[in-house]
């Protein structure tokens, strides 16, 4: 697997992000969906990443700078053909290394509370994330779980 800066104009990337957003809407009301669209992922403070395996898009994710010591993991998604093959873990390990190189002391994320999000929650917990209070501009929401990890 190869992790690299992702192209937001690649057809496979666009399709995966559209699928991600549509699936989020299946499990949460629109006001509780925090998935970023293509224009939001292109913001200066966001580094969008892709995982490729044998020439196929295996997954994507992003690292958003909240401030000089705090980053947020966004838009984590594994392509259906690559589920349970270590794609998300590979991407998260890359994000951890990038966050450390930037001097971040903490990584946080928001994910859903419905059963469809339990595998993601389990992976985050396995990698040292713990529940936390809403951060940045998030508010308490019954459809959101907030997690954070110290990396200092």
CSV table of C-alpha atoms in Angstrom, one decimal:
chain,number,residue,atom,x,y,z
A,1,UNK,CA,0.0,0.0,0.0
A,2,UNK,CA,1.2,3.5,-0.8
A,3,UNK,CA,0.0,6.6,1.0
A,4,UNK,CA,0.3,9.9,-0.9
A,5,UNK,CA,-1.2,13.4,-1.2
A,6,UNK,CA,-4.5,12.8,-3.0
A,7,UNK,CA,-5.9,14.5,-6.1
A,8,UNK,CA,-9.4,15.8,-5.5
A,9,UNK,CA,-10.0,15.7,-9.3
A,10,UNK,CA,-9.3,12.0,-9.7
A,11,UNK,CA,-12.5,10.2,-10.8
A,12,UNK,CA,-11.9,7.4,-8.2
A,13,UNK,CA,-11.4,9.9,-5.4
A,14,UNK,CA,-14.5,11.8,-6.4
A,15,UNK,CA,-16.6,8.6,-6.5
A,16,UNK,CA,-15.3,7.4,-3.1
A,17,UNK,CA,-16.0,10.8,-1.4
A,18,UNK,CA,-19.5,10.9,-2.9
A,19,UNK,CA,-20.1,7.4,-1.6
A,20,UNK,CA,-18.8,8.4,1.8
A,21,UNK,CA,-21.1,11.4,2.0
A,22,UNK,CA,-24.2,9.5,0.9
A,23,UNK,CA,-23.5,6.7,3.4
A,24,UNK,CA,-23.1,9.3,6.2
A,25,UNK,CA,-26.6,10.6,5.2
A,26,UNK,CA,-28.0,7.0,5.6
A,27,UNK,CA,-27.0,7.0,9.3
A,28,UNK,CA,-27.3,10.6,10.4
A,29,UNK,CA,-29.5,13.5,9.7
A,30,UNK,CA,-28.0,16.2,7.4
A,31,UNK,CA,-27.3,18.6,10.2
A,32,UNK,CA,-25.2,15.9,12.0
A,33,UNK,CA,-23.1,14.9,9.0
A,34,UNK,CA,-19.7,16.5,9.2
A,35,UNK,CA,-18.1,14.8,6.1
A,36,UNK,CA,-16.3,17.4,4.0
A,37,UNK,CA,-17.1,18.0,0.3
A,38,UNK,CA,-14.4,18.4,-2.4
A,39,UNK,CA,-14.2,22.2,-1.9
A,40,UNK,CA,-13.8,21.9,1.9
A,41,UNK,CA,-11.1,19.3,1.5
A,42,UNK,CA,-9.2,21.7,-0.8
A,43,UNK,CA,-8.8,24.2,2.0
A,44,UNK,CA,-5.2,25.3,2.9
A,45,UNK,CA,-5.3,23.8,6.4
A,46,UNK,CA,-6.3,20.4,5.2
A,47,UNK,CA,-3.9,17.7,3.8
A,48,UNK,CA,-5.9,15.2,1.8
A,49,UNK,CA,-4.4,11.7,1.5
A,50,UNK,CA,-5.1,8.6,-0.5
A,51,UNK,CA,-4.0,5.0,-0.1
A,52,UNK,CA,-3.4,3.1,-3.4
A,53,UNK,CA,-2.9,-0.6,-3.7
A,54,UNK,CA,-2.0,-2.2,-7.0
A,55,UNK,CA,-3.2,0.9,-8.9
A,56,UNK,CA,-6.6,1.0,-7.2
A,57,UNK,CA,-7.8,3.5,-4.7
A,58,UNK,CA,-8.0,1.7,-1.4
A,59,UNK,CA,-9.0,4.6,0.8
A,60,UNK,CA,-8.7,8.2,1.8
A,61,UNK,CA,-8.5,10.5,4.7
A,62,UNK,CA,-7.4,14.0,5.7
A,63,UNK,CA,-5.5,15.8,8.4
A,64,UNK,CA,-6.8,19.2,9.3
A,65,UNK,CA,-4.8,21.7,11.3
A,66,UNK,CA,-6.9,23.1,14.1
A,67,UNK,CA,-4.0,25.1,15.6
A,68,UNK,CA,-0.3,24.7,15.8
A,69,UNK,CA,-0.6,21.8,18.4
A,70,UNK,CA,-3.9,20.2,17.5
A,71,UNK,CA,-4.9,18.3,14.4
A,72,UNK,CA,-8.2,16.7,13.3
A,73,UNK,CA,-8.7,13.5,11.3
A,74,UNK,CA,-11.3,13.9,8.6
A,75,UNK,CA,-13.0,12.0,5.8
A,76,UNK,CA,-11.6,8.6,6.6
A,77,UNK,CA,-13.0,6.1,4.1
A,78,UNK,CA,-12.0,2.6,2.9
A,79,UNK,CA,-13.1,1.5,-0.6
A,80,UNK,CA,-15.5,-1.4,-0.4
A,81,UNK,CA,-13.0,-3.8,-2.2
A,82,UNK,CA,-10.4,-3.2,0.5
A,83,UNK,CA,-12.4,-3.4,3.7
A,84,UNK,CA,-10.6,-5.3,6.6
A,85,UNK,CA,-7.3,-5.3,4.8
A,86,UNK,CA,-5.5,-2.7,7.0
A,87,UNK,CA,-6.1,0.3,4.8
A,88,UNK,CA,-7.5,2.6,7.6
A,89,UNK,CA,-4.7,1.5,10.0
A,90,UNK,CA,-2.0,2.2,7.4
A,91,UNK,CA,-3.5,5.6,6.7
A,92,UNK,CA,-3.8,6.5,10.4
A,93,UNK,CA,-0.2,5.5,11.1
A,94,UNK,CA,0.8,7.8,8.2
A,95,UNK,CA,-1.3,10.6,9.7
A,96,UNK,CA,0.2,10.1,13.2
A,97,UNK,CA,3.7,10.4,11.7
A,98,UNK,CA,2.8,13.6,9.8
A,99,UNK,CA,1.1,15.1,12.9
A,100,UNK,CA,4.2,14.4,15.0
A,101,UNK,CA,6.5,15.9,12.3
A,102,UNK,CA,4.3,19.1,12.4
A,103,UNK,CA,4.7,19.3,16.2
A,104,UNK,CA,1.1,18.5,17.0
A,105,UNK,CA,0.5,17.3,20.6
A,106,UNK,CA,-3.1,16.0,20.0
A,107,UNK,CA,-5.2,14.4,17.3
A,108,UNK,CA,-9.0,14.5,17.5
A,109,UNK,CA,-11.8,13.2,15.4
A,110,UNK,CA,-15.6,13.0,15.1
A,111,UNK,CA,-17.4,9.9,14.1
A,112,UNK,CA,-20.9,8.6,14.2
A,113,UNK,CA,-22.8,6.8,17.0
A,114,UNK,CA,-24.9,4.4,15.0
A,115,UNK,CA,-24.0,0.7,14.6
A,116,UNK,CA,-22.4,1.3,11.2
A,117,UNK,CA,-19.7,3.4,12.9
A,118,UNK,CA,-18.8,0.7,15.6
A,119,UNK,CA,-15.9,-0.8,13.5
A,120,UNK,CA,-14.4,2.7,13.1
A,121,UNK,CA,-14.8,3.4,16.8
A,122,UNK,CA,-13.1,0.1,17.6
A,123,UNK,CA,-10.1,0.9,15.4
A,124,UNK,CA,-9.7,4.3,16.9
A,125,UNK,CA,-9.8,2.9,20.4
A,126,UNK,CA,-7.3,0.2,19.4
A,127,UNK,CA,-5.0,3.0,18.2
A,128,UNK,CA,-5.2,4.9,21.5
A,129,UNK,CA,-8.1,7.3,21.0
A,130,UNK,CA,-10.4,8.0,23.9
A,131,UNK,CA,-13.8,9.7,24.1
A,132,UNK,CA,-13.6,13.4,24.7
A,133,UNK,CA,-15.8,16.5,24.7
A,134,UNK,CA,-16.6,18.3,21.5
A,135,UNK,CA,-13.7,20.3,20.1
A,136,UNK,CA,-13.2,23.1,17.6
A,137,UNK,CA,-16.6,24.2,16.4
A,138,UNK,CA,-18.4,20.9,17.2
A,139,UNK,CA,-21.4,20.8,19.5
A,140,UNK,CA,-22.9,18.0,21.6
A,141,UNK,CA,-24.9,15.8,19.2
A,142,UNK,CA,-26.5,12.4,19.8
A,143,UNK,CA,-25.2,11.3,16.3
A,144,UNK,CA,-21.6,12.2,17.1
A,145,UNK,CA,-18.8,10.6,19.1
A,146,UNK,CA,-15.7,12.7,19.8
A,147,UNK,CA,-12.4,11.1,20.3
A,148,UNK,CA,-8.9,12.4,21.0
A,149,UNK,CA,-5.3,11.1,21.4
A,150,UNK,CA,-2.3,12.7,22.9
A,151,UNK,CA,0.7,12.3,20.6
A,152,UNK,CA,3.3,14.4,22.5
